[in-house]
mmCIF file with all atom_site columns, C-alpha atoms in Angstrom:
data_model
loop_
_atom_site.group_PDB
_atom_site.id
_atom_site.type_symbol
_atom_site.label_atom_id
_atom_site.label_alt_id
_atom_site.label_comp_id
_atom_site.label_asym_id
_atom_site.label_entity_id
_atom_site.label_seq_id
_atom_site.pdbx_PDB_ins_code
_atom_site.Cartn_x
_atom_site.Cartn_y
_atom_site.Cartn_z
_atom_site.occupancy
_atom_site.B_iso_or_equiv
_atom_site.pdbx_formal_charge
_atom_site.auth_seq_id
_atom_site.auth_comp_id
_atom_site.auth_asym_id
_atom_site.auth_atom_id
_atom_site.pdbx_PDB_model_num
ATOM 1   C CA . UNK A 1 1   ? -0.585  -0.747 -0.026  1.00 0.00 ? 1   UNK A CA 1
ATOM 2   C CA . UNK A 1 2   ? 1.799   3.075  -1.037  1.00 0.00 ? 2   UNK A CA 1
ATOM 3   C CA . UNK A 1 3   ? 1.914   6.420  2.156   1.00 0.00 ? 3   UNK A CA 1
ATOM 4   C CA . UNK A 1 4   ? 3.831   8.244  4.065   1.00 0.00 ? 4   UNK A CA 1
ATOM 5   C CA . UNK A 1 5   ? 4.906   6.163  7.673   1.00 0.00 ? 5   UNK A CA 1
ATOM 6   C CA . UNK A 1 6   ? 6.085   7.722  11.064  1.00 0.00 ? 6   UNK A CA 1
ATOM 7   C CA . UNK A 1 7   ? 7.734   6.203  13.612  1.00 0.00 ? 7   UNK A CA 1
ATOM 8   C CA . UNK A 1 8   ? 7.151   6.077  16.574  1.00 0.00 ? 8   UNK A CA 1
ATOM 9   C CA . UNK A 1 9   ? 3.748   6.880  16.744  1.00 0.00 ? 9   UNK A CA 1
ATOM 10  C CA . UNK A 1 10  ? 4.808   8.057  20.459  1.00 0.00 ? 10  UNK A CA 1
ATOM 11  C CA . UNK A 1 11  ? 8.055   8.781  22.229  1.00 0.00 ? 11  UNK A CA 1
ATOM 12  C CA . UNK A 1 12  ? 9.199   10.238 25.387  1.00 0.00 ? 12  UNK A CA 1
ATOM 13  C CA . UNK A 1 13  ? 12.186  11.968 26.331  1.00 0.00 ? 13  UNK A CA 1
ATOM 14  C CA . UNK A 1 14  ? 15.445  13.024 29.336  1.00 0.00 ? 14  UNK A CA 1
ATOM 15  C CA . UNK A 1 15  ? 15.781  16.343 28.679  1.00 0.00 ? 15  UNK A CA 1
ATOM 16  C CA . UNK A 1 16  ? 18.759  16.940 27.082  1.00 0.00 ? 16  UNK A CA 1
ATOM 17  C CA . UNK A 1 17  ? 18.425  14.075 25.236  1.00 0.00 ? 17  UNK A CA 1
ATOM 18  C CA . UNK A 1 18  ? 18.118  14.725 20.978  1.00 0.00 ? 18  UNK A CA 1
ATOM 19  C CA . UNK A 1 19  ? 15.848  12.616 19.643  1.00 0.00 ? 19  UNK A CA 1
ATOM 20  C CA . UNK A 1 20  ? 15.129  11.572 16.103  1.00 0.00 ? 20  UNK A CA 1
ATOM 21  C CA . UNK A 1 21  ? 11.870  10.970 15.136  1.00 0.00 ? 21  UNK A CA 1
ATOM 22  C CA . UNK A 1 22  ? 11.590  8.544  11.302  1.00 0.00 ? 22  UNK A CA 1
ATOM 23  C CA . UNK A 1 23  ? 9.089   9.067  8.095   1.00 0.00 ? 23  UNK A CA 1
ATOM 24  C CA . UNK A 1 24  ? 8.897   7.198  5.649   1.00 0.00 ? 24  UNK A CA 1
ATOM 25  C CA . UNK A 1 25  ? 7.235   6.989  2.992   1.00 0.00 ? 25  UNK A CA 1
ATOM 26  C CA . UNK A 1 26  ? 6.553   5.845  -0.723  1.00 0.00 ? 26  UNK A CA 1
ATOM 27  C CA . UNK A 1 27  ? 4.442   8.018  -3.047  1.00 0.00 ? 27  UNK A CA 1
ATOM 28  C CA . UNK A 1 28  ? 7.526   8.546  -5.119  1.00 0.00 ? 28  UNK A CA 1
ATOM 29  C CA . UNK A 1 29  ? 6.962   12.191 -3.816  1.00 0.00 ? 29  UNK A CA 1
ATOM 30  C CA . UNK A 1 30  ? 9.683   15.374 -4.595  1.00 0.00 ? 30  UNK A CA 1
ATOM 31  C CA . UNK A 1 31  ? 8.862   17.264 -1.477  1.00 0.00 ? 31  UNK A CA 1
ATOM 32  C CA . UNK A 1 32  ? 8.019   16.056 2.329   1.00 0.00 ? 32  UNK A CA 1
ATOM 33  C CA . UNK A 1 33  ? 7.238   18.520 4.898   1.00 0.00 ? 33  UNK A CA 1
ATOM 34  C CA . UNK A 1 34  ? 7.307   18.501 9.335   1.00 0.00 ? 34  UNK A CA 1
ATOM 35  C CA . UNK A 1 35  ? 5.019   20.244 11.184  1.00 0.00 ? 35  UNK A CA 1
ATOM 36  C CA . UNK A 1 36  ? 4.681   21.065 14.043  1.00 0.00 ? 36  UNK A CA 1
ATOM 37  C CA . UNK A 1 37  ? 1.079   20.738 16.197  1.00 0.00 ? 37  UNK A CA 1
ATOM 38  C CA . UNK A 1 38  ? 0.276   21.957 20.045  1.00 0.00 ? 38  UNK A CA 1
ATOM 39  C CA . UNK A 1 39  ? -2.753  21.934 21.810  1.00 0.00 ? 39  UNK A CA 1
ATOM 40  C CA . UNK A 1 40  ? -5.677  23.889 19.910  1.00 0.00 ? 40  UNK A CA 1
ATOM 41  C CA . UNK A 1 41  ? -3.029  25.308 17.723  1.00 0.00 ? 41  UNK A CA 1
ATOM 42  C CA . UNK A 1 42  ? -2.142  25.205 14.516  1.00 0.00 ? 42  UNK A CA 1
ATOM 43  C CA . UNK A 1 43  ? -0.108  23.828 12.362  1.00 0.00 ? 43  UNK A CA 1
ATOM 44  C CA . UNK A 1 44  ? 3.501   24.831 12.411  1.00 0.00 ? 44  UNK A CA 1
ATOM 45  C CA . UNK A 1 45  ? 6.092   24.376 9.279   1.00 0.00 ? 45  UNK A CA 1
ATOM 46  C CA . UNK A 1 46  ? 9.607   22.742 11.051  1.00 0.00 ? 46  UNK A CA 1
ATOM 47  C CA . UNK A 1 47  ? 11.251  21.741 7.737   1.00 0.00 ? 47  UNK A CA 1
ATOM 48  C CA . UNK A 1 48  ? 11.419  21.129 4.205   1.00 0.00 ? 48  UNK A CA 1
ATOM 49  C CA . UNK A 1 49  ? 12.835  19.534 0.892   1.00 0.00 ? 49  UNK A CA 1
ATOM 50  C CA . UNK A 1 50  ? 11.918  19.217 -2.533  1.00 0.00 ? 50  UNK A CA 1
ATOM 51  C CA . UNK A 1 51  ? 14.612  17.003 -3.798  1.00 0.00 ? 51  UNK A CA 1
ATOM 52  C CA . UNK A 1 52  ? 17.040  14.912 -2.516  1.00 0.00 ? 52  UNK A CA 1
ATOM 53  C CA . UNK A 1 53  ? 19.906  15.945 -1.026  1.00 0.00 ? 53  UNK A CA 1
ATOM 54  C CA . UNK A 1 54  ? 18.129  20.215 -0.623  1.00 0.00 ? 54  UNK A CA 1
ATOM 55  C CA . UNK A 1 55  ? 16.410  21.138 3.382   1.00 0.00 ? 55  UNK A CA 1
ATOM 56  C CA . UNK A 1 56  ? 15.193  24.459 4.033   1.00 0.00 ? 56  UNK A CA 1
ATOM 57  C CA . UNK A 1 57  ? 14.288  26.090 6.936   1.00 0.00 ? 57  UNK A CA 1
ATOM 58  C CA . UNK A 1 58  ? 10.350  26.517 8.890   1.00 0.00 ? 58  UNK A CA 1
ATOM 59  C CA . UNK A 1 59  ? 8.986   28.855 10.680  1.00 0.00 ? 59  UNK A CA 1
ATOM 60  C CA . UNK A 1 60  ? 10.608  26.974 13.798  1.00 0.00 ? 60  UNK A CA 1
ATOM 61  C CA . UNK A 1 61  ? 13.920  25.363 12.675  1.00 0.00 ? 61  UNK A CA 1
ATOM 62  C CA . UNK A 1 62  ? 15.707  26.512 15.797  1.00 0.00 ? 62  UNK A CA 1
ATOM 63  C CA . UNK A 1 63  ? 16.269  23.172 18.035  1.00 0.00 ? 63  UNK A CA 1
ATOM 64  C CA . UNK A 1 64  ? 15.333  21.198 14.771  1.00 0.00 ? 64  UNK A CA 1
ATOM 65  C CA . UNK A 1 65  ? 17.827  19.234 12.083  1.00 0.00 ? 65  UNK A CA 1
ATOM 66  C CA . UNK A 1 66  ? 16.744  17.317 8.996   1.00 0.00 ? 66  UNK A CA 1
ATOM 67  C CA . UNK A 1 67  ? 18.585  15.396 6.679   1.00 0.00 ? 67  UNK A CA 1
ATOM 68  C CA . UNK A 1 68  ? 17.211  13.995 3.219   1.00 0.00 ? 68  UNK A CA 1
ATOM 69  C CA . UNK A 1 69  ? 19.825  11.356 2.063   1.00 0.00 ? 69  UNK A CA 1
ATOM 70  C CA . UNK A 1 70  ? 17.278  9.448  0.126   1.00 0.00 ? 70  UNK A CA 1
ATOM 71  C CA . UNK A 1 71  ? 14.164  9.979  -1.610  1.00 0.00 ? 71  UNK A CA 1
ATOM 72  C CA . UNK A 1 72  ? 11.206  7.631  0.485   1.00 0.00 ? 72  UNK A CA 1
ATOM 73  C CA . UNK A 1 73  ? 13.242  9.037  3.443   1.00 0.00 ? 73  UNK A CA 1
ATOM 74  C CA . UNK A 1 74  ? 12.988  12.526 6.224   1.00 0.00 ? 74  UNK A CA 1
ATOM 75  C CA . UNK A 1 75  ? 14.191  12.345 9.104   1.00 0.00 ? 75  UNK A CA 1
ATOM 76  C CA . UNK A 1 76  ? 13.493  14.873 12.291  1.00 0.00 ? 76  UNK A CA 1
ATOM 77  C CA . UNK A 1 77  ? 16.035  15.319 14.993  1.00 0.00 ? 77  UNK A CA 1
ATOM 78  C CA . UNK A 1 78  ? 14.353  16.787 18.668  1.00 0.00 ? 78  UNK A CA 1
ATOM 79  C CA . UNK A 1 79  ? 17.992  18.606 20.327  1.00 0.00 ? 79  UNK A CA 1
ATOM 80  C CA . UNK A 1 80  ? 18.635  19.362 23.145  1.00 0.00 ? 80  UNK A CA 1
ATOM 81  C CA . UNK A 1 81  ? 17.731  23.154 21.759  1.00 0.00 ? 81  UNK A CA 1
ATOM 82  C CA . UNK A 1 82  ? 14.017  22.882 21.832  1.00 0.00 ? 82  UNK A CA 1
ATOM 83  C CA . UNK A 1 83  ? 13.166  24.519 24.465  1.00 0.00 ? 83  UNK A CA 1
ATOM 84  C CA . UNK A 1 84  ? 9.664   23.388 24.458  1.00 0.00 ? 84  UNK A CA 1
ATOM 85  C CA . UNK A 1 85  ? 9.861   20.144 22.130  1.00 0.00 ? 85  UNK A CA 1
ATOM 86  C CA . UNK A 1 86  ? 6.723   18.211 23.731  1.00 0.00 ? 86  UNK A CA 1
ATOM 87  C CA . UNK A 1 87  ? 4.056   18.432 20.624  1.00 0.00 ? 87  UNK A CA 1
ATOM 88  C CA . UNK A 1 88  ? 2.218   16.252 18.068  1.00 0.00 ? 88  UNK A CA 1
ATOM 89  C CA . UNK A 1 89  ? 4.153   16.006 15.152  1.00 0.00 ? 89  UNK A CA 1
ATOM 90  C CA . UNK A 1 90  ? 3.163   15.803 11.209  1.00 0.00 ? 90  UNK A CA 1
ATOM 91  C CA . UNK A 1 91  ? 4.862   14.178 8.500   1.00 0.00 ? 91  UNK A CA 1
ATOM 92  C CA . UNK A 1 92  ? 4.358   14.750 5.408   1.00 0.00 ? 92  UNK A CA 1
ATOM 93  C CA . UNK A 1 93  ? 4.166   14.946 1.524   1.00 0.00 ? 93  UNK A CA 1
ATOM 94  C CA . UNK A 1 94  ? 3.383   16.375 -2.494  1.00 0.00 ? 94  UNK A CA 1
ATOM 95  C CA . UNK A 1 95  ? 4.251   16.063 -5.622  1.00 0.00 ? 95  UNK A CA 1
ATOM 96  C CA . UNK A 1 96  ? 5.453   19.715 -7.303  1.00 0.00 ? 96  UNK A CA 1
ATOM 97  C CA . UNK A 1 97  ? 5.710   22.784 -6.547  1.00 0.00 ? 97  UNK A CA 1
ATOM 98  C CA . UNK A 1 98  ? 2.276   23.490 -6.370  1.00 0.00 ? 98  UNK A CA 1
ATOM 99  C CA . UNK A 1 99  ? 1.094   21.314 -3.952  1.00 0.00 ? 99  UNK A CA 1
ATOM 100 C CA . UNK A 1 100 ? -1.621  19.521 -4.970  1.00 0.00 ? 100 UNK A CA 1
ATOM 101 C CA . UNK A 1 101 ? -2.746  17.669 -1.507  1.00 0.00 ? 101 UNK A CA 1
ATOM 102 C CA . UNK A 1 102 ? 0.215   17.177 1.074   1.00 0.00 ? 102 UNK A CA 1
ATOM 103 C CA . UNK A 1 103 ? -0.215  13.026 3.248   1.00 0.00 ? 103 UNK A CA 1
ATOM 104 C CA . UNK A 1 104 ? -0.042  13.170 5.869   1.00 0.00 ? 104 UNK A CA 1
ATOM 105 C CA . UNK A 1 105 ? 1.412   10.563 8.453   1.00 0.00 ? 105 UNK A CA 1
ATOM 106 C CA . UNK A 1 106 ? 0.006   9.989  11.611  1.00 0.00 ? 106 UNK A CA 1
ATOM 107 C CA . UNK A 1 107 ? 2.218   11.566 13.733  1.00 0.00 ? 107 UNK A CA 1
ATOM 108 C CA . UNK A 1 108 ? 4.389   11.492 16.335  1.00 0.00 ? 108 UNK A CA 1
ATOM 109 C CA . UNK A 1 109 ? 3.478   12.274 19.563  1.00 0.00 ? 109 UNK A CA 1
ATOM 110 C CA . UNK A 1 110 ? 6.474   12.914 21.824  1.00 0.00 ? 110 UNK A CA 1
ATOM 111 C CA . UNK A 1 111 ? 6.808   13.701 25.156  1.00 0.00 ? 111 UNK A CA 1
ATOM 112 C CA . UNK A 1 112 ? 9.867   14.776 27.166  1.00 0.00 ? 112 UNK A CA 1
ATOM 113 C CA . UNK A 1 113 ? 10.072  13.501 30.615  1.00 0.00 ? 113 UNK A CA 1
ATOM 114 C CA . UNK B 2 1   ? 4.006   33.380 6.076   1.00 0.00 ? 1   UNK B CA 1
ATOM 115 C CA . UNK B 2 2   ? 0.447   33.985 5.445   1.00 0.00 ? 2   UNK B CA 1
ATOM 116 C CA . UNK B 2 3   ? -2.083  31.689 7.286   1.00 0.00 ? 3   UNK B CA 1
ATOM 117 C CA . UNK B 2 4   ? -5.998  31.193 7.150   1.00 0.00 ? 4   UNK B CA 1
ATOM 118 C CA . UNK B 2 5   ? -7.514  31.765 9.800   1.00 0.00 ? 5   UNK B CA 1
ATOM 119 C CA . UNK B 2 6   ? -11.220 28.934 11.210  1.00 0.00 ? 6   UNK B CA 1
ATOM 120 C CA . UNK B 2 7   ? -13.670 30.661 11.805  1.00 0.00 ? 7   UNK B CA 1
ATOM 121 C CA . UNK B 2 8   ? -16.388 28.982 14.537  1.00 0.00 ? 8   UNK B CA 1
ATOM 122 C CA . UNK B 2 9   ? -13.713 27.827 16.180  1.00 0.00 ? 9   UNK B CA 1
ATOM 123 C CA . UNK B 2 10  ? -16.418 25.230 17.592  1.00 0.00 ? 10  UNK B CA 1
ATOM 124 C CA . UNK B 2 11  ? -18.816 23.969 15.864  1.00 0.00 ? 11  UNK B CA 1
ATOM 125 C CA . UNK B 2 12  ? -21.668 21.489 17.942  1.00 0.00 ? 12  UNK B CA 1
ATOM 126 C CA . UNK B 2 13  ? -24.650 20.013 15.425  1.00 0.00 ? 13  UNK B CA 1
ATOM 127 C CA . UNK B 2 14  ? -27.722 17.460 15.283  1.00 0.00 ? 14  UNK B CA 1
ATOM 128 C CA . UNK B 2 15  ? -26.577 14.600 13.422  1.00 0.00 ? 15  UNK B CA 1
ATOM 129 C CA . UNK B 2 16  ? -29.011 15.498 9.948   1.00 0.00 ? 16  UNK B CA 1
ATOM 130 C CA . UNK B 2 17  ? -28.098 19.383 10.129  1.00 0.00 ? 17  UNK B CA 1
ATOM 131 C CA . UNK B 2 18  ? -25.537 21.194 7.822   1.00 0.00 ? 18  UNK B CA 1
ATOM 132 C CA . UNK B 2 19  ? -21.997 22.862 8.940   1.00 0.00 ? 19  UNK B CA 1
ATOM 133 C CA . UNK B 2 20  ? -20.700 25.294 7.657   1.00 0.00 ? 20  UNK B CA 1
ATOM 134 C CA . UNK B 2 21  ? -16.738 26.694 8.281   1.00 0.00 ? 21  UNK B CA 1
ATOM 135 C CA . UNK B 2 22  ? -15.348 29.044 6.580   1.00 0.00 ? 22  UNK B CA 1
ATOM 136 C CA . UNK B 2 23  ? -11.901 30.177 6.216   1.00 0.00 ? 23  UNK B CA 1
ATOM 137 C CA . UNK B 2 24  ? -9.747  33.797 5.597   1.00 0.00 ? 24  UNK B CA 1
ATOM 138 C CA . UNK B 2 25  ? -6.528  33.685 4.605   1.00 0.00 ? 25  UNK B CA 1
ATOM 139 C CA . UNK B 2 26  ? -4.524  37.182 3.755   1.00 0.00 ? 26  UNK B CA 1
ATOM 140 C CA . UNK B 2 27  ? -2.035  37.534 0.088   1.00 0.00 ? 27  UNK B CA 1
ATOM 141 C CA . UNK B 2 28  ? -3.141  35.792 -3.372  1.00 0.00 ? 28  UNK B CA 1
ATOM 142 C CA . UNK B 2 29  ? -3.533  32.394 -3.993  1.00 0.00 ? 29  UNK B CA 1
ATOM 143 C CA . UNK B 2 30  ? -3.078  29.733 -6.503  1.00 0.00 ? 30  UNK B CA 1
ATOM 144 C CA . UNK B 2 31  ? -5.115  27.174 -4.811  1.00 0.00 ? 31  UNK B CA 1
ATOM 145 C CA . UNK B 2 32  ? -7.307  26.148 -1.141  1.00 0.00 ? 32  UNK B CA 1
ATOM 146 C CA . UNK B 2 33  ? -7.521  23.410 0.538   1.00 0.00 ? 33  UNK B CA 1
ATOM 147 C CA . UNK B 2 34  ? -9.567  21.577 3.246   1.00 0.00 ? 34  UNK B CA 1
ATOM 148 C CA . UNK B 2 35  ? -8.514  19.206 5.652   1.00 0.00 ? 35  UNK B CA 1
ATOM 149 C CA . UNK B 2 36  ? -9.945  16.507 7.847   1.00 0.00 ? 36  UNK B CA 1
ATOM 150 C CA . UNK B 2 37  ? -7.882  15.660 11.170  1.00 0.00 ? 37  UNK B CA 1
ATOM 151 C CA . UNK B 2 38  ? -9.769  13.847 13.732  1.00 0.00 ? 38  UNK B CA 1
ATOM 152 C CA . UNK B 2 39  ? -7.175  14.308 17.551  1.00 0.00 ? 39  UNK B CA 1
ATOM 153 C CA . UNK B 2 40  ? -4.869  12.785 18.231  1.00 0.00 ? 40  UNK B CA 1
ATOM 154 C CA . UNK B 2 41  ? -4.607  11.482 14.537  1.00 0.00 ? 41  UNK B CA 1
ATOM 155 C CA . UNK B 2 42  ? -3.045  12.812 11.317  1.00 0.00 ? 42  UNK B CA 1
ATOM 156 C CA . UNK B 2 43  ? -4.413  15.342 8.616   1.00 0.00 ? 43  UNK B CA 1
ATOM 157 C CA . UNK B 2 44  ? -6.557  14.353 5.470   1.00 0.00 ? 44  UNK B CA 1
ATOM 158 C CA . UNK B 2 45  ? -7.228  15.970 2.274   1.00 0.00 ? 45  UNK B CA 1
ATOM 159 C CA . UNK B 2 46  ? -10.731 16.581 1.696   1.00 0.00 ? 46  UNK B CA 1
ATOM 160 C CA . UNK B 2 47  ? -11.479 18.309 -1.267  1.00 0.00 ? 47  UNK B CA 1
ATOM 161 C CA . UNK B 2 48  ? -9.367  21.167 -3.572  1.00 0.00 ? 48  UNK B CA 1
ATOM 162 C CA . UNK B 2 49  ? -10.787 24.397 -4.819  1.00 0.00 ? 49  UNK B CA 1
ATOM 163 C CA . UNK B 2 50  ? -8.511  26.452 -7.248  1.00 0.00 ? 50  UNK B CA 1
ATOM 164 C CA . UNK B 2 51  ? -8.276  30.709 -7.415  1.00 0.00 ? 51  UNK B CA 1
ATOM 165 C CA . UNK B 2 52  ? -10.064 30.458 -11.022 1.00 0.00 ? 52  UNK B CA 1
ATOM 166 C CA . UNK B 2 53  ? -13.254 28.304 -9.256  1.00 0.00 ? 53  UNK B CA 1
ATOM 167 C CA . UNK B 2 54  ? -15.591 29.960 -7.549  1.00 0.00 ? 54  UNK B CA 1
ATOM 168 C CA . UNK B 2 55  ? -16.877 26.730 -6.403  1.00 0.00 ? 55  UNK B CA 1
ATOM 169 C CA . UNK B 2 56  ? -16.530 22.602 -6.152  1.00 0.00 ? 56  UNK B CA 1
ATOM 170 C CA . UNK B 2 57  ? -18.325 19.683 -4.903  1.00 0.00 ? 57  UNK B CA 1
ATOM 171 C CA . UNK B 2 58  ? -17.180 15.541 -4.267  1.00 0.00 ? 58  UNK B CA 1
ATOM 172 C CA . UNK B 2 59  ? -19.835 13.784 -2.319  1.00 0.00 ? 59  UNK B CA 1
ATOM 173 C CA . UNK B 2 60  ? -21.907 15.864 0.640   1.00 0.00 ? 60  UNK B CA 1
ATOM 174 C CA . UNK B 2 61  ? -18.922 18.257 0.725   1.00 0.00 ? 61  UNK B CA 1
ATOM 175 C CA . UNK B 2 62  ? -19.215 21.816 -0.630  1.00 0.00 ? 62  UNK B CA 1
ATOM 176 C CA . UNK B 2 63  ? -16.887 24.892 -1.284  1.00 0.00 ? 63  UNK B CA 1
ATOM 177 C CA . UNK B 2 64  ? -15.993 27.938 -1.739  1.00 0.00 ? 64  UNK B CA 1
ATOM 178 C CA . UNK B 2 65  ? -14.377 30.461 -3.025  1.00 0.00 ? 65  UNK B CA 1
ATOM 179 C CA . UNK B 2 66  ? -14.361 34.526 -2.964  1.00 0.00 ? 66  UNK B CA 1
ATOM 180 C CA . UNK B 2 67  ? -11.143 35.861 -3.748  1.00 0.00 ? 67  UNK B CA 1
ATOM 181 C CA . UNK B 2 68  ? -11.925 39.128 -3.869  1.00 0.00 ? 68  UNK B CA 1
ATOM 182 C CA . UNK B 2 69  ? -12.734 38.259 -0.558  1.00 0.00 ? 69  UNK B CA 1
ATOM 183 C CA . UNK B 2 70  ? -10.232 36.361 0.593   1.00 0.00 ? 70  UNK B CA 1
ATOM 184 C CA . UNK B 2 71  ? -12.257 34.010 2.427   1.00 0.00 ? 71  UNK B CA 1
ATOM 185 C CA . UNK B 2 72  ? -13.311 29.438 0.915   1.00 0.00 ? 72  UNK B CA 1
ATOM 186 C CA . UNK B 2 73  ? -16.865 28.159 3.233   1.00 0.00 ? 73  UNK B CA 1
ATOM 187 C CA . UNK B 2 74  ? -17.199 24.497 3.622   1.00 0.00 ? 74  UNK B CA 1
ATOM 188 C CA . UNK B 2 75  ? -20.220 23.023 4.037   1.00 0.00 ? 75  UNK B CA 1
ATOM 189 C CA . UNK B 2 76  ? -21.230 19.922 4.750   1.00 0.00 ? 76  UNK B CA 1
ATOM 190 C CA . UNK B 2 77  ? -24.453 18.732 4.422   1.00 0.00 ? 77  UNK B CA 1
ATOM 191 C CA . UNK B 2 78  ? -26.896 15.953 5.309   1.00 0.00 ? 78  UNK B CA 1
ATOM 192 C CA . UNK B 2 79  ? -23.873 15.394 9.208   1.00 0.00 ? 79  UNK B CA 1
ATOM 193 C CA . UNK B 2 80  ? -23.502 12.196 10.618  1.00 0.00 ? 80  UNK B CA 1
ATOM 194 C CA . UNK B 2 81  ? -21.372 11.635 13.879  1.00 0.00 ? 81  UNK B CA 1
ATOM 195 C CA . UNK B 2 82  ? -18.840 9.651  12.060  1.00 0.00 ? 82  UNK B CA 1
ATOM 196 C CA . UNK B 2 83  ? -17.632 13.798 10.874  1.00 0.00 ? 83  UNK B CA 1
ATOM 197 C CA . UNK B 2 84  ? -17.043 14.935 14.496  1.00 0.00 ? 84  UNK B CA 1
ATOM 198 C CA . UNK B 2 85  ? -12.981 15.854 13.730  1.00 0.00 ? 85  UNK B CA 1
ATOM 199 C CA . UNK B 2 86  ? -11.407 18.904 13.560  1.00 0.00 ? 86  UNK B CA 1
ATOM 200 C CA . UNK B 2 87  ? -11.213 20.842 10.028  1.00 0.00 ? 87  UNK B CA 1
ATOM 201 C CA . UNK B 2 88  ? -8.181  23.185 8.292   1.00 0.00 ? 88  UNK B CA 1
ATOM 202 C CA . UNK B 2 89  ? -7.865  24.608 5.473   1.00 0.00 ? 89  UNK B CA 1
ATOM 203 C CA . UNK B 2 90  ? -4.839  25.046 4.023   1.00 0.00 ? 90  UNK B CA 1
ATOM 204 C CA . UNK B 2 91  ? -3.421  28.135 1.970   1.00 0.00 ? 91  UNK B CA 1
ATOM 205 C CA . UNK B 2 92  ? 0.047   27.274 -0.719  1.00 0.00 ? 92  UNK B CA 1
ATOM 206 C CA . UNK B 2 93  ? 3.228   28.944 -1.204  1.00 0.00 ? 93  UNK B CA 1
ATOM 207 C CA . UNK B 2 94  ? 5.271   27.630 -3.020  1.00 0.00 ? 94  UNK B CA 1
ATOM 208 C CA . UNK B 2 95  ? 6.708   25.459 -1.855  1.00 0.00 ? 95  UNK B CA 1
ATOM 209 C CA . UNK B 2 96  ? 4.689   24.564 1.394   1.00 0.00 ? 96  UNK B CA 1
ATOM 210 C CA . UNK B 2 97  ? 1.659   24.505 2.952   1.00 0.00 ? 97  UNK B CA 1
ATOM 211 C CA . UNK B 2 98  ? -0.398  27.033 5.673   1.00 0.00 ? 98  UNK B CA 1
ATOM 212 C CA . UNK B 2 99  ? -2.271  26.086 7.760   1.00 0.00 ? 99  UNK B CA 1
ATOM 213 C CA . UNK B 2 100 ? -5.406  28.000 10.265  1.00 0.00 ? 100 UNK B CA 1
ATOM 214 C CA . UNK B 2 101 ? -6.083  26.536 14.027  1.00 0.00 ? 101 UNK B CA 1
ATOM 215 C CA . UNK B 2 102 ? -9.365  24.379 12.054  1.00 0.00 ? 102 UNK B CA 1
ATOM 216 C CA . UNK B 2 103 ? -12.994 24.565 12.679  1.00 0.00 ? 103 UNK B CA 1
ATOM 217 C CA . UNK B 2 104 ? -13.088 21.435 15.645  1.00 0.00 ? 104 UNK B CA 1
ATOM 218 C CA . UNK B 2 105 ? -16.977 20.430 15.088  1.00 0.00 ? 105 UNK B CA 1
ATOM 219 C CA . UNK B 2 106 ? -18.798 17.337 16.598  1.00 0.00 ? 106 UNK B CA 1
ATOM 220 C CA . UNK B 2 107 ? -21.696 16.036 15.521  1.00 0.00 ? 107 UNK B CA 1
ATOM 221 C CA . UNK B 2 108 ? -24.234 14.620 18.366  1.00 0.00 ? 108 UNK B CA 1
ATOM 222 C CA . UNK B 2 109 ? -26.204 10.816 17.200  1.00 0.00 ? 109 UNK B CA 1
#
């Protein structure tokens, strides 16, 4: 089945640790995105990538890092520099510069303990 | 960055009634999209309307777009309990979508 897969579904992090969220797609999409969602808030763009080995900062990139070594994969690392990382993280993919439709994963809920 | 804003923030209706939610945005767009999000889940694409379209239908969904007012509306007819979810509008910039906070719809059986 074609789709986009995020893992894990739930993640707990101790303060000061880096954690990496996985995002894999088999839709052959060039573009991939990471969003953050806080309770009662909309989605805020963290990073996006239009092509392998290239990515751009979104509105709230501080404290996060990404890589795009393969077309299918776009992992997000939440570093210890991110002051308030507890949130729901959503990965998405799309084809084309003008986005006709974005496909989303089921999300990863990150909690700092 | 530009952002859509949905109105109302929350809406509660009886099953079988129609639900209307609105989206306003700030700058010119190529297209506007509506997504549904069930609690704690990812987003699902519902419908896309292009800037040169005024109305579009998909099943029980009807979307309108008024580019002069920079606004869109989503109408769900004959609502069902399964329609309970948040509905978000998304506007496009090159290379990214920007989302509003959504309208939380509750359909009471």
